[in-house]
PDB file of C-alpha atoms in Angstrom:
ATOM      1  CA  UNK A  19     -23.175   1.277 -56.651  1.00  0.00           C
ATOM      2  CA  UNK A  20     -21.875   0.137 -60.098  1.00  0.00           C
ATOM      3  CA  UNK A  21     -18.259  -1.482 -59.690  1.00  0.00           C
ATOM      4  CA  UNK A  22     -19.160  -2.681 -56.009  1.00  0.00           C
ATOM      5  CA  UNK A  23     -19.104  -6.464 -55.558  1.00  0.00           C
ATOM      6  CA  UNK A  24     -21.343  -7.010 -52.504  1.00  0.00           C
ATOM      7  CA  UNK A  25     -21.327 -10.974 -53.391  1.00  0.00           C
ATOM      8  CA  UNK A  26     -18.120 -10.553 -52.027  1.00  0.00           C
ATOM      9  CA  UNK A  27     -18.012  -7.448 -49.193  1.00  0.00           C
ATOM     10  CA  UNK A  28     -21.010  -9.876 -47.034  1.00  0.00           C
ATOM     11  CA  UNK A  29     -18.467 -12.722 -48.053  1.00  0.00           C
ATOM     12  CA  UNK A  30     -15.688 -11.120 -46.622  1.00  0.00           C
ATOM     13  CA  UNK A  31     -18.393 -10.271 -43.227  1.00  0.00           C
ATOM     14  CA  UNK A  32     -18.574 -13.213 -42.279  1.00  0.00           C
ATOM     15  CA  UNK A  33     -15.926 -11.891 -39.296  1.00  0.00           C
ATOM     16  CA  UNK A  34     -19.841 -10.976 -37.427  1.00  0.00           C
ATOM     17  CA  UNK A  35     -19.312 -12.808 -33.810  1.00  0.00           C
ATOM     18  CA  UNK A  36     -22.658 -11.617 -32.779  1.00  0.00           C
ATOM     19  CA  UNK A  37     -22.475 -10.574 -29.457  1.00  0.00           C
ATOM     20  CA  UNK A  38     -20.544  -7.177 -28.262  1.00  0.00           C
ATOM     21  CA  UNK A  39     -17.128  -6.699 -27.738  1.00  0.00           C
ATOM     22  CA  UNK A  40     -15.376  -6.065 -24.611  1.00  0.00           C
ATOM     23  CA  UNK A  41     -12.829  -3.038 -25.325  1.00  0.00           C
ATOM     24  CA  UNK A  42      -9.412  -4.522 -23.874  1.00  0.00           C
ATOM     25  CA  UNK A  43      -6.494  -3.702 -21.302  1.00  0.00           C
ATOM     26  CA  UNK A  44      -4.235  -1.645 -22.736  1.00  0.00           C
ATOM     27  CA  UNK A  45      -0.924  -4.468 -22.483  1.00  0.00           C
ATOM     28  CA  UNK A  46      -3.330  -5.928 -25.877  1.00  0.00           C
ATOM     29  CA  UNK A  47      -3.329  -2.792 -27.891  1.00  0.00           C
ATOM     30  CA  UNK A  48      -0.630  -1.691 -30.133  1.00  0.00           C
ATOM     31  CA  UNK A  49       0.216   1.711 -28.321  1.00  0.00           C
ATOM     32  CA  UNK A  50       3.143   3.430 -29.889  1.00  0.00           C
ATOM     33  CA  UNK A  51       6.725   3.700 -28.355  1.00  0.00           C
ATOM     34  CA  UNK A  52       9.783   4.625 -29.541  1.00  0.00           C
ATOM     35  CA  UNK A  53      10.232   1.550 -30.852  1.00  0.00           C
ATOM     36  CA  UNK A  54       7.643   2.373 -33.292  1.00  0.00           C
ATOM     37  CA  UNK A  55       9.334   5.402 -34.698  1.00  0.00           C
ATOM     38  CA  UNK A  56      10.187   3.377 -38.314  1.00  0.00           C
ATOM     39  CA  UNK A  57       7.939   0.590 -39.900  1.00  0.00           C
ATOM     40  CA  UNK A  58       5.225   1.483 -42.526  1.00  0.00           C
ATOM     41  CA  UNK A  59       3.359   4.443 -44.774  1.00  0.00           C
ATOM     42  CA  UNK A  60       0.709   6.367 -41.504  1.00  0.00           C
ATOM     43  CA  UNK A  61      -2.644   7.232 -42.749  1.00  0.00           C
ATOM     44  CA  UNK A  62      -3.391  10.349 -40.146  1.00  0.00           C
ATOM     45  CA  UNK A  63      -6.492   9.885 -38.312  1.00  0.00           C
ATOM     46  CA  UNK A  64      -8.322  13.091 -38.019  1.00  0.00           C
ATOM     47  CA  UNK A  65      -7.290  13.285 -34.557  1.00  0.00           C
ATOM     48  CA  UNK A  66      -4.388  13.618 -35.469  1.00  0.00           C
ATOM     49  CA  UNK A  67      -4.453  16.883 -36.710  1.00  0.00           C
ATOM     50  CA  UNK A  68      -6.234  18.147 -34.045  1.00  0.00           C
ATOM     51  CA  UNK A  69      -4.467  17.111 -31.050  1.00  0.00           C
ATOM     52  CA  UNK A  70      -1.191  19.349 -33.270  1.00  0.00           C
ATOM     53  CA  UNK A  71      -3.803  22.634 -33.593  1.00  0.00           C
ATOM     54  CA  UNK A  72      -4.454  22.372 -29.406  1.00  0.00           C
ATOM     55  CA  UNK A  73      -0.420  21.521 -28.304  1.00  0.00           C
ATOM     56  CA  UNK A  74      -1.718  17.441 -27.208  1.00  0.00           C
ATOM     57  CA  UNK A  75      -0.220  15.425 -29.652  1.00  0.00           C
ATOM     58  CA  UNK A  76       2.758  13.764 -27.587  1.00  0.00           C
ATOM     59  CA  UNK A  77       6.440  14.127 -29.394  1.00  0.00           C
ATOM     60  CA  UNK A  78       6.225  10.491 -30.121  1.00  0.00           C
ATOM     61  CA  UNK A  79       3.832  11.434 -32.349  1.00  0.00           C
ATOM     62  CA  UNK A  80       5.791  14.589 -34.099  1.00  0.00           C
ATOM     63  CA  UNK A  81       9.589  11.870 -34.316  1.00  0.00           C
ATOM     64  CA  UNK A  82       7.063   9.369 -36.234  1.00  0.00           C
ATOM     65  CA  UNK A  83       5.801  11.716 -38.498  1.00  0.00           C
ATOM     66  CA  UNK A  84       9.049  13.060 -39.713  1.00  0.00           C
ATOM     67  CA  UNK A  85      10.525   9.404 -39.700  1.00  0.00           C
ATOM     68  CA  UNK A  86       7.443   7.423 -41.633  1.00  0.00           C
ATOM     69  CA  UNK A  87       6.234   8.693 -44.815  1.00  0.00           C
ATOM     70  CA  UNK A  88       2.723  10.586 -44.167  1.00  0.00           C
ATOM     71  CA  UNK A  89      -0.649  10.343 -45.900  1.00  0.00           C
ATOM     72  CA  UNK A  90      -3.567  12.419 -46.029  1.00  0.00           C
ATOM     73  CA  UNK A  91      -7.369  11.108 -46.658  1.00  0.00           C
ATOM     74  CA  UNK A  92     -10.087  12.924 -47.209  1.00  0.00           C
ATOM     75  CA  UNK A  93     -11.880  11.575 -44.708  1.00  0.00           C
ATOM     76  CA  UNK A  94     -10.059  13.449 -42.309  1.00  0.00           C
ATOM     77  CA  UNK A  95     -10.018  16.655 -44.561  1.00  0.00           C
ATOM     78  CA  UNK A  96     -13.927  16.115 -44.378  1.00  0.00           C
ATOM     79  CA  UNK A  97     -13.947  16.193 -40.912  1.00  0.00           C
ATOM     80  CA  UNK A  98     -12.142  18.207 -40.742  1.00  0.00           C
ATOM     81  CA  UNK A  99     -14.015  20.508 -43.130  1.00  0.00           C
ATOM     82  CA  UNK A 100     -16.895  19.903 -41.346  1.00  0.00           C
ATOM     83  CA  UNK A 101     -15.778  21.243 -37.679  1.00  0.00           C
ATOM     84  CA  UNK A 102     -15.445  24.274 -40.152  1.00  0.00           C
ATOM     85  CA  UNK A 103     -19.112  24.183 -40.989  1.00  0.00           C
ATOM     86  CA  UNK A 104     -20.087  24.020 -37.509  1.00  0.00           C
ATOM     87  CA  UNK A 105     -18.435  26.855 -35.810  1.00  0.00           C
ATOM     88  CA  UNK A 106     -20.538  30.681 -35.306  1.00  0.00           C
ATOM     89  CA  UNK A 107     -19.069  32.585 -38.215  1.00  0.00           C
ATOM     90  CA  UNK A 108     -19.441  35.462 -35.249  1.00  0.00           C
ATOM     91  CA  UNK A 109     -17.644  34.169 -32.832  1.00  0.00           C
ATOM     92  CA  UNK A 110     -14.833  35.780 -32.306  1.00  0.00           C
ATOM     93  CA  UNK A 111     -12.821  32.050 -31.835  1.00  0.00           C
ATOM     94  CA  UNK A 112     -13.734  30.678 -35.135  1.00  0.00           C
ATOM     95  CA  UNK A 113     -11.693  33.091 -37.600  1.00  0.00           C
ATOM     96  CA  UNK A 114      -8.125  31.141 -36.212  1.00  0.00           C
ATOM     97  CA  UNK A 115      -9.474  27.917 -36.030  1.00  0.00           C
ATOM     98  CA  UNK A 116     -10.686  28.605 -40.129  1.00  0.00           C
ATOM     99  CA  UNK A 117      -6.914  29.575 -40.219  1.00  0.00           C
ATOM    100  CA  UNK A 118      -5.555  26.936 -37.742  1.00  0.00           C
ATOM    101  CA  UNK A 119      -6.842  23.685 -40.044  1.00  0.00           C
ATOM    102  CA  UNK A 120      -6.707  26.099 -43.366  1.00  0.00           C
ATOM    103  CA  UNK A 121      -3.117  26.235 -42.315  1.00  0.00           C
ATOM    104  CA  UNK A 122      -3.447  22.151 -41.797  1.00  0.00           C
ATOM    105  CA  UNK A 123      -4.947  21.774 -44.898  1.00  0.00           C
ATOM    106  CA  UNK A 124      -2.490  23.760 -46.862  1.00  0.00           C
ATOM    107  CA  UNK A 125       0.656  21.577 -45.970  1.00  0.00           C
ATOM    108  CA  UNK A 126      -0.705  18.075 -47.026  1.00  0.00           C
ATOM    109  CA  UNK A 127       0.809  17.273 -50.284  1.00  0.00           C
ATOM    110  CA  UNK A 128      -1.967  16.185 -53.677  1.00  0.00           C
ATOM    111  CA  UNK A 129       0.381  13.123 -53.646  1.00  0.00           C
ATOM    112  CA  UNK A 130      -0.286  12.484 -50.436  1.00  0.00           C
ATOM    113  CA  UNK A 131      -4.018  12.291 -50.356  1.00  0.00           C
ATOM    114  CA  UNK A 132      -6.095   9.000 -51.159  1.00  0.00           C
ATOM    115  CA  UNK A 133     -10.053   9.059 -50.984  1.00  0.00           C
ATOM    116  CA  UNK A 134     -11.492   5.556 -50.744  1.00  0.00           C
ATOM    117  CA  UNK A 135     -12.748   4.109 -53.476  1.00  0.00           C
ATOM    118  CA  UNK A 136     -16.572   2.172 -53.679  1.00  0.00           C
ATOM    119  CA  UNK A 137     -14.536  -1.114 -52.545  1.00  0.00           C
ATOM    120  CA  UNK A 138     -13.559   0.734 -49.245  1.00  0.00           C
ATOM    121  CA  UNK A 139     -16.730   2.259 -48.880  1.00  0.00           C
ATOM    122  CA  UNK A 140     -19.355  -0.010 -49.387  1.00  0.00           C
ATOM    123  CA  UNK A 141     -17.556  -2.207 -46.796  1.00  0.00           C
ATOM    124  CA  UNK A 142     -16.502   0.469 -44.139  1.00  0.00           C
ATOM    125  CA  UNK A 143     -20.386   0.764 -44.237  1.00  0.00           C
ATOM    126  CA  UNK A 144     -21.063  -3.146 -44.606  1.00  0.00           C
ATOM    127  CA  UNK A 145     -18.360  -2.897 -41.019  1.00  0.00           C
ATOM    128  CA  UNK A 146     -19.854   0.316 -39.129  1.00  0.00           C
ATOM    129  CA  UNK A 147     -23.587  -0.969 -40.089  1.00  0.00           C
ATOM    130  CA  UNK A 148     -21.966  -4.086 -37.586  1.00  0.00           C
ATOM    131  CA  UNK A 149     -20.321  -1.872 -35.613  1.00  0.00           C
ATOM    132  CA  UNK A 150     -23.325   0.001 -34.268  1.00  0.00           C
ATOM    133  CA  UNK A 151     -25.609  -2.828 -33.762  1.00  0.00           C
ATOM    134  CA  UNK A 152     -23.404  -5.046 -31.866  1.00  0.00           C
ATOM    135  CA  UNK A 153     -22.517  -2.524 -30.016  1.00  0.00           C
ATOM    136  CA  UNK A 154     -25.548  -0.146 -29.616  1.00  0.00           C
ATOM    137  CA  UNK A 155     -24.527   3.104 -31.019  1.00  0.00           C
ATOM    138  CA  UNK A 156     -27.414   5.536 -31.326  1.00  0.00           C
ATOM    139  CA  UNK A 157     -27.362   7.654 -33.929  1.00  0.00           C
ATOM    140  CA  UNK A 158     -25.059  10.620 -32.872  1.00  0.00           C
ATOM    141  CA  UNK A 159     -22.311   7.458 -33.370  1.00  0.00           C
ATOM    142  CA  UNK A 160     -23.191   6.241 -35.813  1.00  0.00           C
ATOM    143  CA  UNK A 161     -21.247   8.425 -38.849  1.00  0.00           C
ATOM    144  CA  UNK A 162     -18.164   8.500 -36.742  1.00  0.00           C
ATOM    145  CA  UNK A 163     -18.168   5.333 -36.736  1.00  0.00           C
ATOM    146  CA  UNK A 164     -18.733   4.863 -41.271  1.00  0.00           C
ATOM    147  CA  UNK A 165     -15.929   7.114 -41.048  1.00  0.00           C
ATOM    148  CA  UNK A 166     -14.077   5.757 -38.619  1.00  0.00           C
ATOM    149  CA  UNK A 167     -14.158   2.646 -40.252  1.00  0.00           C
ATOM    150  CA  UNK A 168     -13.446   3.921 -43.712  1.00  0.00           C
ATOM    151  CA  UNK A 169     -10.410   4.991 -42.906  1.00  0.00           C
ATOM    152  CA  UNK A 170      -9.569   2.156 -41.305  1.00  0.00           C
ATOM    153  CA  UNK A 171     -10.180   0.109 -44.468  1.00  0.00           C
ATOM    154  CA  UNK A 172      -8.439   2.027 -46.283  1.00  0.00           C
ATOM    155  CA  UNK A 173      -5.524   2.304 -44.550  1.00  0.00           C
ATOM    156  CA  UNK A 174      -6.251  -1.990 -44.434  1.00  0.00           C
ATOM    157  CA  UNK A 175      -6.060  -1.240 -48.516  1.00  0.00           C
ATOM    158  CA  UNK A 176      -3.378   0.954 -49.738  1.00  0.00           C
ATOM    159  CA  UNK A 177      -0.899  -0.996 -46.692  1.00  0.00           C
ATOM    160  CA  UNK A 178      -0.796   2.025 -44.289  1.00  0.00           C
ATOM    161  CA  UNK A 179      -1.270   1.771 -40.015  1.00  0.00           C
ATOM    162  CA  UNK A 180      -3.311   3.845 -39.242  1.00  0.00           C
ATOM    163  CA  UNK A 181      -2.042   6.946 -36.073  1.00  0.00           C
ATOM    164  CA  UNK A 182      -4.901   7.090 -33.815  1.00  0.00           C
ATOM    165  CA  UNK A 183      -6.128   8.303 -30.100  1.00  0.00           C
ATOM    166  CA  UNK A 184      -9.149   6.634 -30.573  1.00  0.00           C
ATOM    167  CA  UNK A 185      -8.242   3.624 -28.973  1.00  0.00           C
ATOM    168  CA  UNK A 186     -11.767   2.346 -28.221  1.00  0.00           C
ATOM    169  CA  UNK A 187     -13.255   2.681 -31.248  1.00  0.00           C
ATOM    170  CA  UNK A 188     -10.294   0.948 -32.978  1.00  0.00           C
ATOM    171  CA  UNK A 189     -10.046  -1.503 -30.951  1.00  0.00           C
ATOM    172  CA  UNK A 190     -13.033  -2.657 -32.035  1.00  0.00           C
ATOM    173  CA  UNK A 191     -12.158  -2.673 -35.160  1.00  0.00           C
ATOM    174  CA  UNK A 192      -9.058  -4.415 -34.776  1.00  0.00           C
ATOM    175  CA  UNK A 193     -11.347  -7.237 -32.966  1.00  0.00           C
ATOM    176  CA  UNK A 194     -13.188  -7.356 -35.805  1.00  0.00           C
ATOM    177  CA  UNK A 195     -10.410  -7.208 -38.438  1.00  0.00           C
ATOM    178  CA  UNK A 196      -6.822  -8.126 -37.181  1.00  0.00           C
ATOM    179  CA  UNK A 197      -5.471  -7.999 -40.678  1.00  0.00           C
ATOM    180  CA  UNK A 198      -5.995  -4.816 -39.777  1.00  0.00           C
ATOM    181  CA  UNK A 199      -2.573  -1.627 -38.766  1.00  0.00           C
ATOM    182  CA  UNK A 200      -2.951   0.625 -36.251  1.00  0.00           C
ATOM    183  CA  UNK A 201      -0.118   2.339 -33.902  1.00  0.00           C
ATOM    184  CA  UNK A 202      -2.444   4.281 -30.371  1.00  0.00           C
ATOM    185  CA  UNK A 203      -1.444   7.018 -28.862  1.00  0.00           C
ATOM    186  CA  UNK A 204      -2.366   9.485 -25.268  1.00  0.00           C
ATOM    187  CA  UNK A 205      -2.366  13.089 -25.558  1.00  0.00           C
ATOM    188  CA  UNK A 206      -1.027  15.093 -24.168  1.00  0.00           C
ATOM    189  CA  UNK A 207      -2.945  16.464 -20.837  1.00  0.00           C
TER     190      UNK A 207
END
């Protein structure tokens, strides 16, 4: 890949623990609460949009989104559009899902949309490969790991905090790269 420093990425990846990681207890994780309403700019994980559309986002998320600068990643756009691609066009519910996703995407201002660069993509692939090996991920989990790693490292490079409900996945990323910033939340029932 032109413009990508393989040696720097391999030096950066020396944090490989060489063993399977265990999910830590909630008390050790950065869950959002009222004390985290204000702070660094956010980069939203795809689950935030989905939880908003399905009415499962906690009220705290909405208050945080109103308080902090909110940014969007082309990774989330890609995941949302993939969802539309797998929908059955003949299913009666498809039109309403397309409308909801379209509304989410239309609400993302262009000046707050960021695409990962070659450095982020290369390092994310390396990090995702390590996770897949360490955690024994099956084929279907590998793409999800790559997308999570890309979003995580993109936020890190831009100085943003990832807002996500994907507790287990982002706990592992924080164990491997503690310098990353994440705020976790639980979905409403």
